[in-house]
Amino acid sequence: MKTRPIMITGTTRVYGVLADPIHHVKTPQVMNALFERHGVNGVLVPLHVRPDGLARALDGLRALANVGGFIATVPHKPAMLDLCDDVTEAARRIGAVNCVRREADGRMVGAMLDGIGFVEGLRSAGIDPKGWRAYVAGAGGAASAMAFALAEAGVSHLTIANRTEAKARALAERVAETYPALTLSTDAGTVAGHDLVVNGTSVGMAEGDGAPLDTDQLQPNMVVAEAIMQPVMTPLLTAAQARGCRIQPGLPMLESQIVLMARHMGAIA
Ligand code: ATR
């Protein structure tokens, strides 16, 4: 992506992305390109915040009157839920916040847009999961967001598979409360029989990682999607492609939710 010299003046609104580690974040390029396209006098910068400094960082951002909001990413999404002054209904259901608007009085309003962004990314690739059987690996912040968004998008069945099965069961129960008509399973061993397979774990992010599920069960008629943005081709996507599946990398999820984030932060109408 091309970079540009940003004209920063005294009236430029400042936005941030809070992460730890920070070096891999893609949001600054993607959001600043969007600001440029929309003629927004704003800039989004990386802010390296360690977990033990998150509450202090938030207090600092409250005090900065030209900050419009920020994006929270790994590992801050669950902790941000309790630190915000107000959160959307979806964020509360999912149990995590990934985008925060700073109101003029310093109040912080959190939203969770990962899941909507994921489904929008699928739809813009011409994939509509309505009526499909979906398998989500993981039960943390990203997986919860995707599970709720897939339920909202009308999948007919949802398998939630996690290393720690108790967390998968707890998530399945929360999804069932809101979507009682959906059939749910937490059987990690059955990738076969699904139309959509999604990695919502962090497995595949680190060098030397494998895939988070049994890739021998992948069939060519399946769509295999990733929440991980970096690397773009994870071991799961590489195996899925080799087995003839249609693949959906994680980066489009960010590209389709960046507009939603800019809107939530009040940067664009
Ligand atoms: P995020 O906000 O990115 O979703 P998270 O909430 O910490 O991060 O969730 C990480 C997910 O990846 C969890 O589902 C975790 O499984 P556990 O609940 O059992 O911890 C999963 N995960 C992380 N490392 C894993 C590994 N080596 N093998 C399998 N699952 C793993």
JSON list of C-alpha atoms and ligand atoms in Angstrom, two decimals, residues 74 77 138-143 162-164 167 200-203, ligand 1:
[
{"chain": "A", "resi": 74, "resn": "VAL", "atom": "CA", "xyz": [-4.87, -8.13, 20.62]},
{"chain": "A", "resi": 77, "resn": "LYS", "atom": "CA", "xyz": [-10.34, -6.42, 23.39]},
{"chain": "A", "resi": 138, "resn": "GLY", "atom": "CA", "xyz": [-11.74, -20.92, 19.04]},
{"chain": "A", "resi": 139, "resn": "ALA", "atom": "CA", "xyz": [-13.84, -19.39, 21.81]},
{"chain": "A", "resi": 140, "resn": "GLY", "atom": "CA", "xyz": [-11.92, -16.19, 22.62]},
{"chain": "A", "resi": 141, "resn": "GLY", "atom": "CA", "xyz": [-12.68, -12.62, 21.56]},
{"chain": "A", "resi": 142, "resn": "ALA", "atom": "CA", "xyz": [-12.33, -13.04, 17.79]},
{"chain": "A", "resi": 143, "resn": "ALA", "atom": "CA", "xyz": [-14.14, -16.40, 17.71]},
{"chain": "A", "resi": 162, "resn": "ASN", "atom": "CA", "xyz": [-11.96, -24.91, 21.24]},
{"chain": "A", "resi": 163, "resn": "ARG", "atom": "CA", "xyz": [-8.87, -26.35, 22.93]},
{"chain": "A", "resi": 164, "resn": "THR", "atom": "CA", "xyz": [-10.52, -25.56, 26.26]},
{"chain": "A", "resi": 167, "resn": "LYS", "atom": "CA", "xyz": [-15.05, -22.11, 26.98]},
{"chain": "A", "resi": 200, "resn": "GLY", "atom": "CA", "xyz": [-10.92, -17.71, 15.25]},
{"chain": "A", "resi": 201, "resn": "THR", "atom": "CA", "xyz": [-7.92, -18.88, 17.29]},
{"chain": "A", "resi": 202, "resn": "SER", "atom": "CA", "xyz": [-4.48, -17.29, 17.32]},
{"chain": "A", "resi": 203, "resn": "VAL", "atom": "CA", "xyz": [-2.97, -20.53, 15.95]},
{"chain": "B", "resi": 1, "resn": "ATR", "atom": "P1", "xyz": [-8.52, -13.16, 20.51]},
{"chain": "B", "resi": 1, "resn": "ATR", "atom": "O1", "xyz": [-9.01, -11.90, 21.14]},
{"chain": "B", "resi": 1, "resn": "ATR", "atom": "O2", "xyz": [-7.52, -12.95, 19.41]},
{"chain": "B", "resi": 1, "resn": "ATR", "atom": "O3", "xyz": [-9.60, -14.07, 20.10]},
{"chain": "B", "resi": 1, "resn": "ATR", "atom": "P2", "xyz": [-8.17, -14.77, 22.88]},
{"chain": "B", "resi": 1, "resn": "ATR", "atom": "O4", "xyz": [-9.45, -14.24, 23.39]},
{"chain": "B", "resi": 1, "resn": "ATR", "atom": "O5", "xyz": [-7.00, -14.86, 23.82]},
{"chain": "B", "resi": 1, "resn": "ATR", "atom": "O6", "xyz": [-7.65, -13.91, 21.64]},
{"chain": "B", "resi": 1, "resn": "ATR", "atom": "O7", "xyz": [-8.46, -16.23, 22.26]},
{"chain": "B", "resi": 1, "resn": "ATR", "atom": "C1", "xyz": [-7.45, -17.02, 21.74]},
{"chain": "B", "resi": 1, "resn": "ATR", "atom": "C2", "xyz": [-8.09, -18.30, 21.19]},
{"chain": "B", "resi": 1, "resn": "ATR", "atom": "O8", "xyz": [-7.06, -19.07, 20.55]},
{"chain": "B", "resi": 1, "resn": "ATR", "atom": "C3", "xyz": [-8.70, -19.19, 22.25]},
{"chain": "B", "resi": 1, "resn": "ATR", "atom": "O9", "xyz": [-9.80, -19.87, 21.70]},
{"chain": "B", "resi": 1, "resn": "ATR", "atom": "C4", "xyz": [-7.55, -20.16, 22.56]},
{"chain": "B", "resi": 1, "resn": "ATR", "atom": "O10", "xyz": [-7.93, -21.38, 23.10]},
{"chain": "B", "resi": 1, "resn": "ATR", "atom": "P3", "xyz": [-8.10, -21.58, 24.71]},
{"chain": "B", "resi": 1, "resn": "ATR", "atom": "O11", "xyz": [-9.45, -21.00, 25.05]},
{"chain": "B", "resi": 1, "resn": "ATR", "atom": "O12", "xyz": [-8.06, -23.04, 24.91]},
{"chain": "B", "resi": 1, "resn": "ATR", "atom": "O13", "xyz": [-6.97, -20.85, 25.34]},
{"chain": "B", "resi": 1, "resn": "ATR", "atom": "C5", "xyz": [-7.00, -20.36, 21.20]},
{"chain": "B", "resi": 1, "resn": "ATR", "atom": "N1", "xyz": [-5.61, -20.81, 21.21]},
{"chain": "B", "resi": 1, "resn": "ATR", "atom": "C6", "xyz": [-4.52, -20.08, 21.51]},
{"chain": "B", "resi": 1, "resn": "ATR", "atom": "N2", "xyz": [-3.41, -20.84, 21.41]},
{"chain": "B", "resi": 1, "resn": "ATR", "atom": "C7", "xyz": [-3.81, -22.09, 21.05]},
{"chain": "B", "resi": 1, "resn": "ATR", "atom": "C8", "xyz": [-3.15, -23.31, 20.75]},
{"chain": "B", "resi": 1, "resn": "ATR", "atom": "N3", "xyz": [-1.83, -23.42, 20.83]},
{"chain": "B", "resi": 1, "resn": "ATR", "atom": "N4", "xyz": [-3.89, -24.38, 20.38]},
{"chain": "B", "resi": 1, "resn": "ATR", "atom": "C9", "xyz": [-5.25, -24.29, 20.28]},
{"chain": "B", "resi": 1, "resn": "ATR", "atom": "N5", "xyz": [-5.94, -23.14, 20.54]},
{"chain": "B", "resi": 1, "resn": "ATR", "atom": "C10", "xyz": [-5.23, -22.08, 20.91]}
]
